Amino acid sequence: SLGSDLSVFFPVFLTLEKHSPQLFSPAFRIGVNLGLPTTQALSTGEAKLTRITAKVQGCPLRLRWLQRWSLLPCAGIEAGGIIAESSGLDENADATSAWLAADGTLRLGFDFTSWLSAQVQGGVGGALLRPRYLVTGATTDESLELSSVYGTFSGGIHMQFP
């Protein structure tokens, strides 16, 4: 999340994996997360926050059962920036700040065929580097700090190429 609201992200990624019934069937994912702007109300105006990051994620194990189901524990790191835009203030200002976070997730997959599968993924992350914004108004100063812990949930259909 950015601030106190939920955020929507559109991930674009490439996954490289060893797709086999063995326990050590690692998967590696690299991608970009594009966030939709989230608006935070302030006493003196509002701030619009947008997060754009690159992410790498590794899943060293693949737990398989019933031939079609798999569970992958994964760890990842995400780096990028947060674009902050203010409005409704005496003096509006925009800023871009660095963002760095690490997360742990579980990915549940179901194979429809040898080349088509569905996956859902959920996890918890923590910010290693996060910005804090100070908004100065005519009569008060207000601080806007992003949460240091966040949750993730995603799902998708995956096609595998030989």
Tab-separated table of C-alpha atoms in Angstrom:
chain	number	residue	atom	x	y	z
A	1	SER	CA	0.000	0.000	0.000
A	2	LEU	CA	0.949	3.631	-0.388
A	3	GLY	CA	-0.136	5.614	2.642
A	4	SER	CA	-3.289	4.163	4.175
A	5	ASP	CA	-4.997	3.005	0.962
A	6	LEU	CA	-4.705	-0.108	-1.162
A	7	SER	CA	-2.697	0.283	-4.337
A	8	VAL	CA	-3.191	-1.403	-7.687
A	9	PHE	CA	-0.117	-2.470	-9.667
A	10	PHE	CA	0.283	-3.846	-13.147
A	11	PRO	CA	3.264	-6.211	-13.249
A	12	VAL	CA	5.094	-7.053	-16.451
A	13	PHE	CA	7.580	-9.875	-15.969
A	14	LEU	CA	9.569	-12.715	-17.460
A	15	THR	CA	9.882	-16.027	-15.627
A	16	LEU	CA	12.629	-18.564	-16.196
A	17	GLU	CA	12.052	-21.907	-14.518
A	18	LYS	CA	12.964	-25.543	-14.533
A	19	HIS	CA	9.552	-27.166	-14.846
A	20	SER	CA	9.950	-30.700	-13.523
A	21	PRO	CA	8.451	-32.923	-10.828
A	22	GLN	CA	11.620	-32.673	-8.714
A	23	LEU	CA	11.802	-30.732	-5.442
A	24	PHE	CA	14.677	-28.573	-6.685
A	25	SER	CA	12.947	-26.991	-9.679
A	26	PRO	CA	13.914	-23.336	-9.277
A	27	ALA	CA	12.094	-20.392	-10.795
A	28	PHE	CA	13.491	-16.902	-11.351
A	29	ARG	CA	11.341	-13.870	-12.170
A	30	ILE	CA	12.374	-10.374	-13.238
A	31	GLY	CA	9.932	-7.595	-14.008
A	32	VAL	CA	8.540	-4.106	-13.628
A	33	ASN	CA	5.632	-3.009	-11.409
A	34	LEU	CA	3.655	0.015	-12.590
A	35	GLY	CA	1.403	1.439	-9.880
A	36	LEU	CA	-1.765	3.451	-10.301
A	37	PRO	CA	-1.702	6.777	-8.435
A	38	THR	CA	-3.037	6.774	-4.870
A	39	THR	CA	-4.396	10.032	-3.415
A	40	GLN	CA	-3.816	10.897	0.255
A	41	ALA	CA	-5.959	13.633	1.842
A	42	LEU	CA	-4.012	16.136	3.928
A	43	SER	CA	-5.358	18.875	6.177
A	44	THR	CA	-3.965	21.528	3.819
A	45	GLY	CA	-4.447	19.791	0.443
A	46	GLU	CA	-3.714	16.383	-1.043
A	47	ALA	CA	-0.818	14.276	-2.245
A	48	LYS	CA	-0.843	11.837	-5.153
A	49	LEU	CA	1.684	8.982	-4.861
A	50	THR	CA	2.748	6.668	-7.698
A	51	ARG	CA	5.215	3.777	-7.260
A	52	ILE	CA	7.228	2.412	-10.205
A	53	THR	CA	9.714	-0.356	-9.454
A	54	ALA	CA	11.784	-3.197	-10.871
A	55	LYS	CA	11.697	-6.540	-9.069
A	56	VAL	CA	13.681	-9.762	-9.001
A	57	GLN	CA	12.321	-12.867	-7.306
A	58	GLY	CA	13.702	-16.355	-6.789
A	59	CYS	CA	11.870	-19.543	-5.844
A	60	PRO	CA	14.386	-22.325	-5.076
A	61	LEU	CA	11.908	-25.159	-4.358
A	62	ARG	CA	8.792	-26.541	-6.029
A	63	LEU	CA	6.545	-28.693	-3.837
A	64	ARG	CA	4.318	-30.838	-6.094
A	65	TRP	CA	1.263	-32.924	-5.321
A	66	LEU	CA	-1.432	-34.616	-7.397
A	67	GLN	CA	0.730	-33.998	-10.503
A	68	ARG	CA	-1.031	-30.714	-11.352
A	69	TRP	CA	-0.607	-28.621	-8.184
A	70	SER	CA	2.583	-26.897	-7.042
A	71	LEU	CA	3.621	-24.598	-4.212
A	72	LEU	CA	6.699	-22.376	-4.485
A	73	PRO	CA	8.178	-20.382	-1.577
A	74	CYS	CA	9.839	-17.258	-3.004
A	75	ALA	CA	11.948	-14.282	-1.895
A	76	GLY	CA	12.337	-11.031	-3.771
A	77	ILE	CA	13.780	-7.554	-3.780
A	78	GLU	CA	12.153	-4.490	-5.313
A	79	ALA	CA	13.842	-1.169	-6.139
A	80	GLY	CA	12.529	1.946	-7.794
A	81	GLY	CA	10.921	5.232	-7.028
A	82	ILE	CA	7.846	6.933	-5.658
A	83	ILE	CA	6.590	10.009	-7.468
A	84	ALA	CA	4.797	12.428	-5.106
A	85	GLU	CA	2.670	15.263	-6.478
A	86	SER	CA	0.848	17.761	-4.283
A	87	SER	CA	-2.173	19.930	-4.992
A	88	GLY	CA	-4.344	22.360	-3.081
A	89	LEU	CA	-1.387	23.786	-1.138
A	90	ASP	CA	-0.140	27.381	-1.034
A	91	GLU	CA	2.939	26.179	-2.946
A	92	ASN	CA	2.598	22.863	-4.756
A	93	ALA	CA	5.718	20.722	-5.109
A	94	ASP	CA	6.550	17.438	-6.784
A	95	ALA	CA	9.257	15.031	-5.667
A	96	THR	CA	10.646	11.642	-6.636
A	97	SER	CA	12.100	9.459	-3.882
A	98	ALA	CA	13.878	6.108	-3.791
A	99	TRP	CA	12.073	2.913	-2.732
A	100	LEU	CA	13.714	-0.380	-1.719
A	101	ALA	CA	11.893	-3.374	-0.242
A	102	ALA	CA	12.260	-7.133	0.317
A	103	ASP	CA	9.420	-9.664	0.395
A	104	GLY	CA	8.585	-13.300	0.948
A	105	THR	CA	5.731	-14.947	-0.965
A	106	LEU	CA	4.044	-18.281	-1.602
A	107	ARG	CA	3.003	-19.076	-5.160
A	108	LEU	CA	0.297	-21.710	-5.742
A	109	GLY	CA	0.075	-23.098	-9.260
A	110	PHE	CA	-2.230	-25.401	-11.186
A	111	ASP	CA	-1.143	-26.910	-14.527
A	112	PHE	CA	-3.974	-27.223	-17.037
A	113	THR	CA	-1.641	-28.662	-19.677
A	114	SER	CA	2.123	-28.935	-20.129
A	115	TRP	CA	2.189	-25.360	-21.487
A	116	LEU	CA	-0.715	-23.566	-19.700
A	117	SER	CA	-1.054	-22.909	-15.962
A	118	ALA	CA	-2.730	-20.575	-13.476
A	119	GLN	CA	-0.985	-19.102	-10.433
A	120	VAL	CA	-1.956	-17.076	-7.385
A	121	GLN	CA	0.632	-15.514	-5.126
A	122	GLY	CA	0.436	-13.843	-1.732
A	123	GLY	CA	3.057	-12.534	0.645
A	124	VAL	CA	4.417	-9.960	3.038
A	125	GLY	CA	7.085	-7.355	2.384
A	126	GLY	CA	9.040	-4.798	4.297
A	127	ALA	CA	10.505	-1.481	3.189
A	128	LEU	CA	14.267	-1.192	3.563
A	129	LEU	CA	14.311	2.375	2.257
A	130	ARG	CA	11.139	4.455	2.252
A	131	PRO	CA	10.478	8.148	1.870
A	132	ARG	CA	8.899	10.484	4.386
A	133	TYR	CA	7.287	13.664	3.107
A	134	LEU	CA	6.898	16.878	5.093
A	135	VAL	CA	4.072	19.111	3.881
A	136	THR	CA	4.320	22.678	5.089
A	137	GLY	CA	1.050	24.593	5.240
A	138	ALA	CA	0.195	28.156	6.199
A	139	THR	CA	-0.554	27.218	9.811
A	140	THR	CA	0.631	23.606	10.305
A	141	ASP	CA	3.253	21.150	9.153
A	142	GLU	CA	2.103	17.643	8.308
A	143	SER	CA	4.118	14.460	7.836
A	144	LEU	CA	3.227	11.717	5.347
A	145	GLU	CA	5.126	8.463	5.824
A	146	LEU	CA	4.582	5.259	3.901
A	147	SER	CA	3.941	2.000	5.714
A	148	SER	CA	7.054	-0.084	6.410
A	149	VAL	CA	5.180	-3.417	6.113
A	150	TYR	CA	2.841	-4.346	3.275
A	151	GLY	CA	0.986	-7.328	1.850
A	152	THR	CA	0.737	-8.494	-1.744
A	153	PHE	CA	-1.699	-10.643	-3.694
A	154	SER	CA	-1.672	-11.413	-7.396
A	155	GLY	CA	-2.838	-13.980	-9.877
A	156	GLY	CA	-2.445	-14.795	-13.514
A	157	ILE	CA	-2.482	-17.224	-16.393
A	158	HIS	CA	0.922	-18.395	-17.606
A	159	MET	CA	1.938	-19.807	-20.967
A	160	GLN	CA	5.196	-21.721	-21.245
A	161	PHE	CA	7.313	-21.805	-24.370
A	162	PRO	CA	9.734	-24.623	-25.132
